[in-house]
Tab-separated table of C-alpha atoms (C1' of nucleotides) in Angstrom:
chain	number	residue	atom	x	y	z
A	1	MET	CA	123.809	94.578	80.775
A	2	SER	CA	120.716	93.097	79.187
A	3	GLY	CA	118.839	91.619	82.075
A	4	VAL	CA	117.367	88.769	80.142
A	5	HIS	CA	120.394	86.528	80.092
A	6	SER	CA	122.186	86.008	83.355
A	7	PRO	CA	123.743	83.062	85.105
A	8	PRO	CA	121.239	80.573	86.486
A	9	SER	CA	122.776	81.273	89.881
A	10	LYS	CA	121.482	78.481	91.988
A	11	ASP	CA	122.338	80.091	95.278
A	12	ARG	CA	119.909	82.969	94.872
A	13	SER	CA	116.196	82.467	95.054
A	14	ALA	CA	114.265	82.422	91.827
A	15	THR	CA	112.331	85.420	93.048
A	16	HIS	CA	115.451	87.463	93.622
A	17	ASP	CA	116.887	86.446	90.305
A	18	CYS	CA	113.665	87.401	88.645
A	19	TYR	CA	113.664	90.688	90.502
A	20	LEU	CA	117.131	91.606	89.287
A	21	ARG	CA	116.418	90.681	85.704
A	22	LEU	CA	113.131	92.529	85.478
A	23	ARG	CA	114.690	95.498	87.236
A	24	ALA	CA	117.486	95.664	84.695
A	25	MET	CA	115.047	95.377	81.839
A	26	ILE	CA	112.976	98.271	83.105
A	27	LEU	CA	115.977	100.460	83.833
A	28	THR	CA	117.504	99.908	80.427
A	29	GLY	CA	114.194	100.484	78.698
A	30	ASP	CA	113.886	96.971	77.315
A	31	LEU	CA	110.526	97.065	79.031
A	32	THR	CA	109.035	100.363	77.980
A	33	PRO	CA	107.116	102.668	80.327
A	34	GLY	CA	103.489	101.758	80.752
A	35	HIS	CA	104.031	98.374	79.158
A	36	LYS	CA	101.699	95.741	80.494
A	37	LEU	CA	103.620	93.093	82.369
A	38	LYS	CA	101.673	89.916	81.812
A	39	ILE	CA	102.508	87.096	84.144
A	40	GLU	CA	102.309	84.383	81.536
A	41	GLU	CA	104.527	86.357	79.167
A	42	LEU	CA	107.223	86.939	81.769
A	43	ARG	CA	106.817	83.424	83.033
A	44	SER	CA	107.834	81.959	79.698
A	45	LEU	CA	110.411	84.668	78.986
A	46	LEU	CA	112.213	84.057	82.271
A	47	GLU	CA	111.431	80.359	82.257
A	48	ILE	CA	110.092	80.291	85.760
A	49	GLY	CA	106.851	79.866	87.649
A	50	ALA	CA	104.200	82.480	88.176
A	51	SER	CA	104.805	82.880	91.902
A	52	PRO	CA	108.362	84.227	91.687
A	53	VAL	CA	107.305	86.535	88.884
A	54	ARG	CA	104.447	87.983	90.876
A	55	GLU	CA	106.586	88.375	93.952
A	56	ALA	CA	109.368	90.046	92.003
A	57	LEU	CA	106.878	92.483	90.504
A	58	SER	CA	105.541	93.258	93.945
A	59	LEU	CA	109.062	93.980	95.109
A	60	LEU	CA	109.661	96.232	92.141
A	61	THR	CA	106.800	98.446	93.192
A	62	SER	CA	109.021	99.360	96.143
A	63	ASP	CA	111.440	100.854	93.701
A	64	LEU	CA	108.673	102.742	91.913
A	65	LEU	CA	109.589	100.875	88.762
A	66	VAL	CA	106.384	98.880	88.549
A	67	GLU	CA	102.812	99.945	89.128
A	68	ARG	CA	100.407	97.491	90.610
A	69	MET	CA	96.712	97.679	89.767
A	70	ASP	CA	94.690	95.498	92.038
A	71	GLN	CA	92.999	92.695	90.082
A	72	ARG	CA	94.397	94.172	86.918
A	73	GLY	CA	97.976	93.119	87.012
A	74	PHE	CA	101.189	95.060	86.738
A	75	ARG	CA	102.775	97.480	84.337
A	76	ALA	CA	106.117	99.167	83.967
A	77	ALA	CA	105.944	102.547	85.686
A	78	SER	CA	104.863	105.357	83.430
A	79	VAL	CA	107.032	108.381	82.777
A	80	SER	CA	106.333	112.060	82.350
A	81	LYS	CA	108.159	115.342	82.202
A	82	SER	CA	106.761	116.361	85.568
A	83	ASN	CA	107.835	113.087	87.122
A	84	PHE	CA	111.315	113.601	85.752
A	85	GLU	CA	111.424	117.091	87.156
A	86	GLU	CA	110.225	115.915	90.534
A	87	ILE	CA	112.940	113.282	90.663
A	88	LEU	CA	115.506	115.974	89.906
A	89	ALA	CA	114.101	118.295	92.548
A	90	LEU	CA	114.044	115.583	95.193
A	91	ARG	CA	117.573	114.545	94.394
A	92	CYS	CA	118.761	118.119	94.852
A	93	ILE	CA	117.018	118.365	98.209
A	94	LEU	CA	118.170	115.035	99.582
A	95	GLU	CA	121.659	114.877	98.192
A	96	GLU	CA	122.438	118.339	99.480
A	97	LYS	CA	121.585	117.204	102.985
A	98	ALA	CA	123.381	113.916	102.530
A	99	LEU	CA	126.532	115.486	101.160
A	100	ARG	CA	126.640	118.073	103.937
A	101	ALA	CA	126.175	115.386	106.554
A	102	SER	CA	128.881	113.271	104.956
A	103	LEU	CA	131.266	116.211	104.896
A	104	ALA	CA	130.494	117.024	108.515
A	105	ALA	CA	131.622	113.506	109.389
A	106	SER	CA	134.538	113.538	107.001
A	107	ASN	CA	137.529	111.331	107.635
A	108	SER	CA	140.419	109.996	105.650
A	109	ALA	CA	138.892	106.596	105.064
A	110	TRP	CA	135.959	108.197	103.308
A	111	GLU	CA	138.211	110.523	101.350
A	112	GLU	CA	140.241	107.602	100.127
A	113	THR	CA	137.132	105.744	99.104
A	114	LEU	CA	136.072	108.745	97.062
A	115	VAL	CA	139.415	108.995	95.343
A	116	LEU	CA	139.280	105.320	94.479
A	117	CYS	CA	135.720	105.439	93.176
A	118	HIS	CA	136.588	108.437	91.064
A	119	HIS	CA	139.674	106.789	89.680
A	120	ARG	CA	137.777	103.650	88.741
A	121	MET	CA	135.068	105.678	87.073
A	122	LYS	CA	137.567	107.632	84.986
A	123	LYS	CA	139.321	104.465	83.964
A	124	ALA	CA	136.082	102.756	83.033
A	125	ALA	CA	135.087	105.761	80.935
A	126	GLN	CA	138.370	105.712	79.035
A	127	GLU	CA	138.230	102.002	78.395
A	128	ASP	CA	134.688	102.360	77.206
A	129	SER	CA	134.128	99.325	79.338
A	130	SER	CA	130.631	98.415	80.324
A	131	GLY	CA	131.596	99.042	83.911
A	132	PHE	CA	131.136	102.786	83.668
A	133	GLU	CA	127.522	102.752	84.775
A	134	ASP	CA	128.291	100.844	87.930
A	135	ALA	CA	131.370	102.920	88.667
A	136	HIS	CA	129.446	106.127	88.159
A	137	ARG	CA	126.745	104.981	90.524
A	138	ALA	CA	129.313	103.902	93.080
A	139	PHE	CA	131.008	107.307	92.953
A	140	HIS	CA	127.812	109.235	93.508
A	141	MET	CA	126.598	106.944	96.238
A	142	ALA	CA	129.969	107.113	97.980
A	143	LEU	CA	129.743	110.895	98.010
A	144	ILE	CA	126.656	110.791	100.190
A	145	ALA	CA	127.263	107.610	102.141
A	146	ASN	CA	129.522	108.896	104.894
A	147	THR	CA	126.676	109.313	107.297
A	148	ASN	CA	124.637	107.063	109.493
A	149	MET	CA	121.406	107.629	107.622
A	150	PRO	CA	120.558	104.461	105.738
A	151	MET	CA	117.094	105.632	104.778
A	152	LEU	CA	118.449	108.800	103.267
A	153	ALA	CA	120.957	106.759	101.305
A	154	HIS	CA	118.154	104.460	100.239
A	155	TYR	CA	116.054	107.320	98.922
A	156	CYS	CA	119.025	108.778	97.077
A	157	ALA	CA	119.823	105.445	95.483
A	158	GLN	CA	116.230	104.970	94.467
A	159	LEU	CA	116.096	108.401	92.885
A	160	TYR	CA	119.427	107.824	91.203
A	161	ASP	CA	118.103	104.695	89.535
A	162	LEU	CA	114.897	106.378	88.451
A	163	ASN	CA	117.002	109.092	86.886
A	164	ILE	CA	119.186	106.560	85.111
A	165	ARG	CA	116.055	105.079	83.629
A	166	TYR	CA	115.160	108.423	82.111
A	167	ARG	CA	118.668	108.779	80.782
A	168	ASN	CA	118.433	105.383	79.136
A	169	LEU	CA	115.044	106.240	77.718
A	170	ALA	CA	116.197	109.595	76.366
A	171	ALA	CA	119.113	108.139	74.525
A	172	ARG	CA	119.486	104.431	74.339
A	173	GLY	CA	123.219	104.567	74.131
A	174	PRO	CA	125.698	106.482	76.215
A	175	ASN	CA	126.574	109.647	74.382
A	176	TYR	CA	126.314	110.947	77.901
A	177	ARG	CA	130.021	110.917	78.501
A	178	THR	CA	130.624	113.353	75.693
A	179	ARG	CA	129.469	116.260	77.800
A	180	SER	CA	131.746	117.947	80.295
A	181	VAL	CA	130.669	115.390	82.804
A	182	GLN	CA	134.167	114.206	83.608
A	183	ASN	CA	135.275	117.700	84.527
A	184	GLU	CA	132.242	118.168	86.703
A	185	HIS	CA	133.001	114.983	88.563
A	186	GLN	CA	136.578	116.085	89.095
A	187	ASP	CA	135.452	119.432	90.470
A	188	ILE	CA	132.972	117.814	92.838
A	189	LEU	CA	135.643	115.485	94.108
A	190	ASP	CA	138.125	118.307	94.609
A	191	ALA	CA	135.687	120.474	96.507
A	192	THR	CA	134.709	117.557	98.678
A	193	LEU	CA	138.290	116.668	99.501
A	194	THR	CA	138.933	120.316	100.292
A	195	GLY	CA	136.006	120.099	102.672
A	196	ASP	CA	134.147	123.104	101.366
A	197	ALA	CA	130.534	122.051	101.767
A	198	ASP	CA	128.925	125.024	100.049
A	199	ILE	CA	131.005	124.678	96.920
A	200	ALA	CA	130.713	120.910	96.813
A	201	VAL	CA	126.944	121.076	97.169
A	202	ARG	CA	126.651	123.771	94.548
A	203	LEU	CA	128.728	121.795	92.075
A	204	LEU	CA	126.835	118.586	92.739
A	205	ILE	CA	123.470	120.226	92.251
A	206	GLU	CA	124.657	122.026	89.129
A	207	HIS	CA	125.890	118.692	87.862
A	208	TYR	CA	122.426	117.214	88.315
A	209	ARG	CA	120.688	120.223	86.850
A	210	ASN	CA	122.963	120.217	83.814
A	211	THR	CA	122.322	116.559	83.190
A	212	GLY	CA	118.634	117.125	83.778
A	213	ASN	CA	118.399	119.960	81.292
A	214	TYR	CA	120.383	118.014	78.752
A	215	LEU	CA	118.077	115.039	79.084
A	216	SER	CA	114.965	117.210	79.050
A	217	SER	CA	116.090	118.745	75.800
A	218	GLN	CA	116.209	115.426	74.013
A	219	MET	CA	113.218	113.862	75.633
A	220	ASP	CA	110.124	113.358	73.550
A	221	ILE	CA	107.561	112.926	76.285
B	1	MET	CA	91.613	99.384	114.859
B	2	SER	CA	92.907	95.863	115.333
B	3	GLY	CA	93.800	94.736	111.886
B	4	VAL	CA	92.919	91.116	112.428
B	5	HIS	CA	89.177	91.420	112.045
B	6	SER	CA	87.940	93.325	109.078
B	7	PRO	CA	85.130	92.850	106.606
B	8	PRO	CA	85.667	89.968	104.197
B	9	SER	CA	85.303	92.538	101.423
B	10	LYS	CA	84.885	90.410	98.386
B	11	ASP	CA	85.593	93.185	95.948
B	12	ARG	CA	89.189	93.627	97.014
B	13	SER	CA	91.786	91.040	96.254
B	14	ALA	CA	92.856	88.720	99.037
B	15	THR	CA	96.364	90.069	98.677
B	16	HIS	CA	95.267	93.640	99.214
B	17	ASP	CA	93.109	92.682	102.142
B	18	CYS	CA	96.004	90.807	103.626
B	19	TYR	CA	98.264	93.770	103.019
B	20	LEU	CA	95.979	96.146	104.879
B	21	ARG	CA	95.517	93.840	107.829
B	22	LEU	CA	99.195	93.053	108.260
B	23	ARG	CA	100.018	96.720	107.821
B	24	ALA	CA	97.637	97.711	110.584
B	25	MET	CA	99.020	95.009	112.868
B	26	ILE	CA	102.559	96.226	112.403
B	27	LEU	CA	101.674	99.893	112.829
B	28	THR	CA	99.730	99.276	116.009
B	29	GLY	CA	102.441	97.066	117.418
B	30	ASP	CA	100.348	93.905	117.469
B	31	LEU	CA	103.220	92.479	115.493
B	32	THR	CA	106.297	93.537	117.413
B	33	PRO	CA	109.508	94.780	115.763
B	34	GLY	CA	111.809	92.046	114.603
B	35	HIS	CA	109.116	89.421	115.016
B	36	LYS	CA	109.480	86.580	112.576
B	37	LEU	CA	106.580	86.517	110.182
B	38	LYS	CA	106.085	82.866	109.388
B	39	ILE	CA	103.985	82.167	106.354
B	40	GLU	CA	102.153	79.235	107.850
B	41	GLU	CA	101.357	81.193	110.988
B	42	LEU	CA	99.917	84.155	109.099
B	43	ARG	CA	98.229	81.836	106.674
B	44	SER	CA	96.124	80.291	109.410
B	45	LEU	CA	95.695	83.559	111.308
B	46	LEU	CA	94.324	85.356	108.271
B	47	GLU	CA	92.645	82.239	106.912
B	48	ILE	CA	94.079	82.563	103.470
B	49	GLY	CA	96.556	80.904	101.165
B	50	ALA	CA	100.289	81.318	101.230
B	51	SER	CA	100.517	83.230	97.972
B	52	PRO	CA	98.555	86.305	99.065
B	53	VAL	CA	100.453	86.343	102.336
B	54	ARG	CA	103.807	86.297	100.611
B	55	GLU	CA	102.764	88.928	98.140
B	56	ALA	CA	101.386	91.176	100.864
B	57	LEU	CA	104.633	90.859	102.782
B	58	SER	CA	106.569	91.766	99.670
B	59	LEU	CA	104.421	94.843	99.262
B	60	LEU	CA	104.982	95.800	102.874
B	61	THR	CA	108.697	95.956	102.282
B	62	SER	CA	107.890	99.004	100.116
B	63	ASP	CA	106.637	100.725	103.214
B	64	LEU	CA	109.745	99.747	105.168
B	65	LEU	CA	107.489	97.913	107.591
B	66	VAL	CA	108.724	94.439	106.706
B	67	GLU	CA	112.233	93.198	106.089
B	68	ARG	CA	112.772	90.475	103.573
B	69	MET	CA	115.662	88.057	103.969
B	70	ASP	CA	116.174	86.030	100.852
B	71	GLN	CA	115.528	82.342	101.515
B	72	ARG	CA	114.974	83.163	105.144
B	73	GLY	CA	111.538	84.670	105.145
B	74	PHE	CA	110.196	87.911	106.461
B	75	ARG	CA	110.152	89.789	109.719
B	76	ALA	CA	108.553	92.920	111.053
B	77	ALA	CA	110.987	95.782	110.578
B	78	SER	CA	113.277	96.333	113.500
B	79	VAL	CA	113.393	99.588	115.420
B	80	SER	CA	116.177	101.608	116.970
B	81	LYS	CA	116.787	104.994	118.429
B	82	SER	CA	118.915	105.989	115.468
B	83	ASN	CA	116.231	104.886	113.038
B	84	PHE	CA	113.700	106.936	114.929
B	85	GLU	CA	115.974	109.941	114.803
B	86	GLU	CA	116.578	109.508	111.109
B	87	ILE	CA	112.852	109.395	110.442
B	88	LEU	CA	112.471	112.627	112.368
B	89	ALA	CA	115.336	114.284	110.522
B	90	LEU	CA	114.011	113.231	107.126
B	91	ARG	CA	110.535	114.449	107.961
B	92	CYS	CA	111.929	117.850	108.883
B	93	ILE	CA	113.828	118.058	105.620
B	94	LEU	CA	111.037	116.908	103.357
B	95	GLU	CA	108.075	118.508	105.046
B	96	GLU	CA	109.807	121.870	105.094
B	97	LYS	CA	110.196	121.729	101.339
B	98	ALA	CA	106.686	120.394	100.874
B	99	LEU	CA	105.077	123.004	103.078
B	100	ARG	CA	106.956	125.833	101.379
B	101	ALA	CA	105.955	124.541	97.972
B	102	SER	CA	102.362	124.208	99.089
B	103	LEU	CA	102.367	127.737	100.423
B	104	ALA	CA	103.919	129.053	97.242
B	105	ALA	CA	100.955	127.592	95.368
B	106	SER	CA	98.439	128.634	97.971
B	107	ASN	CA	94.830	129.170	96.991
B	108	SER	CA	91.523	129.379	98.768
B	109	ALA	CA	90.492	125.833	97.967
B	110	TRP	CA	93.531	124.511	99.786
B	111	GLU	CA	93.021	126.897	102.681
B	112	GLU	CA	89.472	125.704	103.089
B	113	THR	CA	90.583	122.100	103.033
B	114	LEU	CA	93.025	122.849	105.814
B	115	VAL	CA	90.375	124.552	107.923
B	116	LEU	CA	88.090	121.587	107.450
B	117	CYS	CA	90.740	119.012	108.270
B	118	HIS	CA	91.695	120.930	111.365
B	119	HIS	CA	88.101	121.239	112.481
B	120	ARG	CA	87.482	117.526	112.054
B	121	MET	CA	90.631	116.690	113.947
B	122	LYS	CA	89.675	118.914	116.875
B	123	LYS	CA	86.220	117.449	116.969
B	124	ALA	CA	87.525	113.896	116.859
B	125	ALA	CA	89.912	114.667	119.718
B	126	GLN	CA	87.107	116.044	121.879
B	127	GLU	CA	84.814	113.150	121.198
B	128	ASP	CA	87.586	110.749	122.001
B	129	SER	CA	86.428	108.989	118.907
B	130	SER	CA	88.681	106.509	117.243
B	131	GLY	CA	88.758	108.765	114.235
B	132	PHE	CA	91.422	111.024	115.674
B	133	GLU	CA	94.322	109.117	114.178
B	134	ASP	CA	92.923	109.325	110.690
B	135	ALA	CA	91.952	112.964	111.083
B	136	HIS	CA	95.391	113.834	112.401
B	137	ARG	CA	97.029	112.140	109.474
B	138	ALA	CA	94.696	113.874	107.054
B	139	PHE	CA	95.508	117.270	108.523
B	140	HIS	CA	99.243	116.822	108.274
B	141	MET	CA	99.081	115.375	104.787
B	142	ALA	CA	96.811	118.195	103.641
B	143	LEU	CA	99.349	120.722	104.862
B	144	ILE	CA	101.932	119.446	102.420
B	145	ALA	CA	99.706	118.251	99.597
B	146	ASN	CA	99.120	121.500	97.725
B	147	THR	CA	101.866	120.826	95.273
B	148	ASN	CA	102.275	118.694	92.212
B	149	MET	CA	104.891	116.428	93.750
B	150	PRO	CA	103.335	113.026	94.331
B	151	MET	CA	106.613	111.363	95.200
B	152	LEU	CA	107.361	113.935	97.845
B	153	ALA	CA	103.911	113.394	99.299
B	154	HIS	CA	104.506	109.666	99.167
B	155	TYR	CA	107.747	109.919	101.107
B	156	CYS	CA	106.148	112.183	103.683
B	157	ALA	CA	103.252	109.794	104.148
B	158	GLN	CA	105.605	106.874	104.483
B	159	LEU	CA	107.647	108.661	107.114
B	160	TYR	CA	104.506	109.766	108.898
B	161	ASP	CA	103.378	106.172	109.230
B	162	LEU	CA	106.755	104.989	110.410
B	163	ASN	CA	106.642	107.684	113.053
B	164	ILE	CA	103.149	106.651	114.121
B	165	ARG	CA	104.466	103.154	114.602
B	166	TYR	CA	107.053	104.439	117.044
B	167	ARG	CA	104.389	106.421	118.837
B	168	ASN	CA	102.253	103.317	119.186
B	169	LEU	CA	105.225	101.338	120.389
B	170	ALA	CA	106.247	103.964	122.935
B	171	ALA	CA	102.840	104.141	124.512
B	172	ARG	CA	100.237	101.706	123.434
B	173	GLY	CA	97.413	104.076	124.152
B	174	PRO	CA	96.996	107.694	123.165
B	175	ASN	CA	98.030	109.843	126.079
B	176	TYR	CA	99.516	111.779	123.195
B	177	ARG	CA	96.716	114.280	123.069
B	178	THR	CA	97.411	115.449	126.601
B	179	ARG	CA	100.398	117.469	125.482
B	180	SER	CA	100.033	120.911	124.013
B	181	VAL	CA	99.568	119.311	120.681
B	182	GLN	CA	96.244	120.936	119.963
B	183	ASN	CA	97.685	124.396	120.433
B	184	GLU	CA	100.583	123.564	118.183
B	185	HIS	CA	98.236	122.433	115.457
B	186	GLN	CA	96.245	125.628	115.786
B	187	ASP	CA	99.376	127.739	115.494
B	188	ILE	CA	100.560	125.853	112.436
B	189	LEU	CA	97.197	126.325	110.790
B	190	ASP	CA	97.130	130.037	111.586
B	191	ALA	CA	100.605	130.671	110.254
B	192	THR	CA	99.791	128.732	107.121
B	193	LEU	CA	96.586	130.641	106.507
B	194	THR	CA	98.484	133.875	107.080
B	195	GLY	CA	100.869	132.686	104.422
B	196	ASP	CA	104.031	133.189	106.423
B	197	ALA	CA	106.198	130.326	105.242
B	198	ASP	CA	109.095	130.832	107.634
B	199	ILE	CA	106.892	130.828	110.700
B	200	ALA	CA	104.731	127.958	109.495
B	201	VAL	CA	107.779	125.829	108.745
B	202	ARG	CA	109.380	126.656	112.077
B	203	LEU	CA	106.222	125.729	113.973
B	204	LEU	CA	105.751	122.519	112.022
B	205	ILE	CA	109.307	121.390	112.616
B	206	GLU	CA	109.127	122.334	116.282
B	207	HIS	CA	105.930	120.338	116.493
B	208	TYR	CA	107.725	117.286	115.139
B	209	ARG	CA	110.768	117.825	117.310
B	210	ASN	CA	108.626	118.208	120.418
B	211	THR	CA	106.751	115.031	119.690
B	212	GLY	CA	110.023	113.312	118.883
B	213	ASN	CA	111.654	114.313	122.122
B	214	TYR	CA	108.591	113.331	124.073
B	215	LEU	CA	108.549	109.907	122.471
B	216	SER	CA	112.287	109.479	122.832
B	217	SER	CA	111.973	110.141	126.546
B	218	GLN	CA	109.597	107.271	127.091
B	219	MET	CA	111.127	104.854	124.677
B	220	ASP	CA	112.966	101.879	126.076
B	221	ILE	CA	115.000	100.903	123.051
C	1	DA	C1'	73.200	103.436	64.390
C	2	DA	C1'	74.065	103.346	69.173
C	3	DG	C1'	73.910	101.444	73.320
C	4	DT	C1'	73.493	97.341	76.154
C	5	DA	C1'	73.546	92.598	77.549
C	6	DA	C1'	75.298	88.198	77.255
C	7	DA	C1'	78.813	84.782	75.918
C	8	DG	C1'	83.477	83.673	75.163
C	9	DA	C1'	88.336	84.428	75.722
C	10	DA	C1'	92.203	86.055	78.242
C	11	DA	C1'	94.511	87.291	82.188
C	12	DT	C1'	94.836	87.696	87.129
C	13	DA	C1'	94.659	85.769	91.584
C	14	DT	C1'	94.534	81.912	94.574
C	15	DC	C1'	94.991	77.264	96.203
C	16	DG	C1'	97.105	72.852	97.584
C	17	DA	C1'	100.954	70.052	97.028
C	18	DT	C1'	105.888	69.503	96.496
C	19	DA	C1'	110.707	70.641	96.226
C	20	DT	C1'	114.451	73.228	98.305
C	21	DT	C1'	116.728	75.454	101.812
C	22	DT	C1'	117.650	76.578	106.388
C	23	DT	C1'	117.537	75.540	111.152
C	24	DT	C1'	117.798	72.483	114.920
C	25	DA	C1'	119.379	68.439	117.124
C	26	DA	C1'	122.297	64.520	117.643
C	27	DG	C1'	126.291	61.795	117.177
C	28	DG	C1'	131.137	60.984	116.802
C	29	DA	C1'	136.141	62.076	116.174
C	30	DG	C1'	140.154	64.411	117.765
D	1	DC	C1'	135.022	69.373	125.987
D	2	DT	C1'	134.893	71.376	121.550
D	3	DC	C1'	134.379	71.136	116.847
D	4	DC	C1'	132.857	69.080	112.780
D	5	DT	C1'	129.733	66.090	110.308
D	6	DT	C1'	125.339	64.296	109.599
D	7	DA	C1'	120.360	63.290	110.194
D	8	DA	C1'	115.762	65.075	111.206
D	9	DA	C1'	112.564	68.775	111.474
D	10	DA	C1'	110.776	73.110	110.203
D	11	DA	C1'	110.161	76.745	107.250
D	12	DT	C1'	110.709	78.906	102.858
D	13	DA	C1'	110.185	78.934	98.013
D	14	DT	C1'	108.255	77.120	93.885
D	15	DC	C1'	105.234	74.626	90.859
D	16	DG	C1'	101.044	73.255	88.329
D	17	DA	C1'	96.245	73.463	88.370
D	18	DT	C1'	91.982	75.937	89.232
D	19	DA	C1'	88.917	79.618	90.432
D	20	DT	C1'	87.825	84.359	89.758
D	21	DT	C1'	87.897	88.587	87.532
D	22	DT	C1'	88.460	91.499	83.738
D	23	DC	C1'	88.489	92.317	78.888
D	24	DT	C1'	86.713	91.489	74.173
D	25	DT	C1'	83.529	90.205	70.898
D	26	DT	C1'	79.115	89.295	69.323
D	27	DA	C1'	74.279	89.646	69.135
D	28	DC	C1'	70.160	91.935	70.101
D	29	DT	C1'	66.872	95.741	71.193
D	30	DT	C1'	65.037	100.300	70.563
DNA sequence: AAGTAAAGAAATATCGATATTTTTAAGGAG
DNA sequence: CTCCTTAAAAATATCGATATTTCTTTACTT
């Protein structure tokens, strides 16, 4: 999961490669919040020219993971309690709408996708495989993706990743699974398959709030 | 308003300058949706090197105004009816929350800002000055800005600009003001100053829906 | 001693040239 | 005639070097 070492991958552009690696490093916390991102430093770390590095950093500002200061370079986005709380609040607002819209357009293909995503996530959690993070993300994104609103999905994904960053910062190591998270996921899935929007939304939001409170409690910022 | 000719401004970076100019060109419609943005072309148009152009284009992807296709360059973001409708829907969702939060934190300083913004907007509309666009934006952003949620404000601003782009594309010339828009603004202001959140929100959303329907009707996409 | 100005160092931003990839066009086989 | 391969052109992406700006340190004045 460490973004530093990845296949040279000759069929992706250096910029994109660079983007993915820096992104992973910021999300995992390898690059700490507020850390100055010097071009020359990254250039030698990633063994690549300055242009791809700069362009990748510019792209990362889209994701709110990098802050750009004109003439003064880049830094990893800063963090704060209020920022964390805003992310949580926005997720609750947007995912409620997204989940309701998805449920309104419910069909068996979507339901089956959900069941599959949930199954894979459970399995990954049991195996303690490194695939849990991806599976977890896939499950949550699938929940809200059954709607023709790509921008809404984009915002949700962005907020999801920002939240993951805080989780990684709060506890660099996944003792996350030890909570009742698995049960909560199961309940969300069940309510969604039943088609009860109010219950599903309530459970999803409670799930986020629970995680949020848990993270807040062991956050030192 | 044409973004092509602007002061050389030696105290801003070439990249930032480039960013602002390209941004204006896309918002006004000078650069049409889907149009291929060739580096060499822009390089000679803006009389600047390729690096700032590329970096500016990367930054514009943040604003959803430029689409980046790895190894295949950039293009002005495409438009569609469904995209327009999604922008409208998202604005209604987010601005409702933002306006309610602003009202919940209401104070006289904010109220006075609103009165001022509204006054300036009215004046600009009467004078047919080119400042109307900016004043209009300022008024709407002020309505939702009385809250400590910078990301929410950011999303709203982003969606506002995307909507403006559609307005400019639908009618390249502001016959916009001829509708009952001024009255609607007045009513929104009054309800907000009264502090009645439900009414203010309803009027604001109706305002957006009205504009949306009007634009939809004379859109050819 | 504190504040300021100048010099030096470090880092960013930009340029021009080149390598790489994609797109277009042309040729040839089945 | 169509499809596949290949050559040429165009455009993107990347590099290495340089110019510009910001940051740091030092020296000087009051």
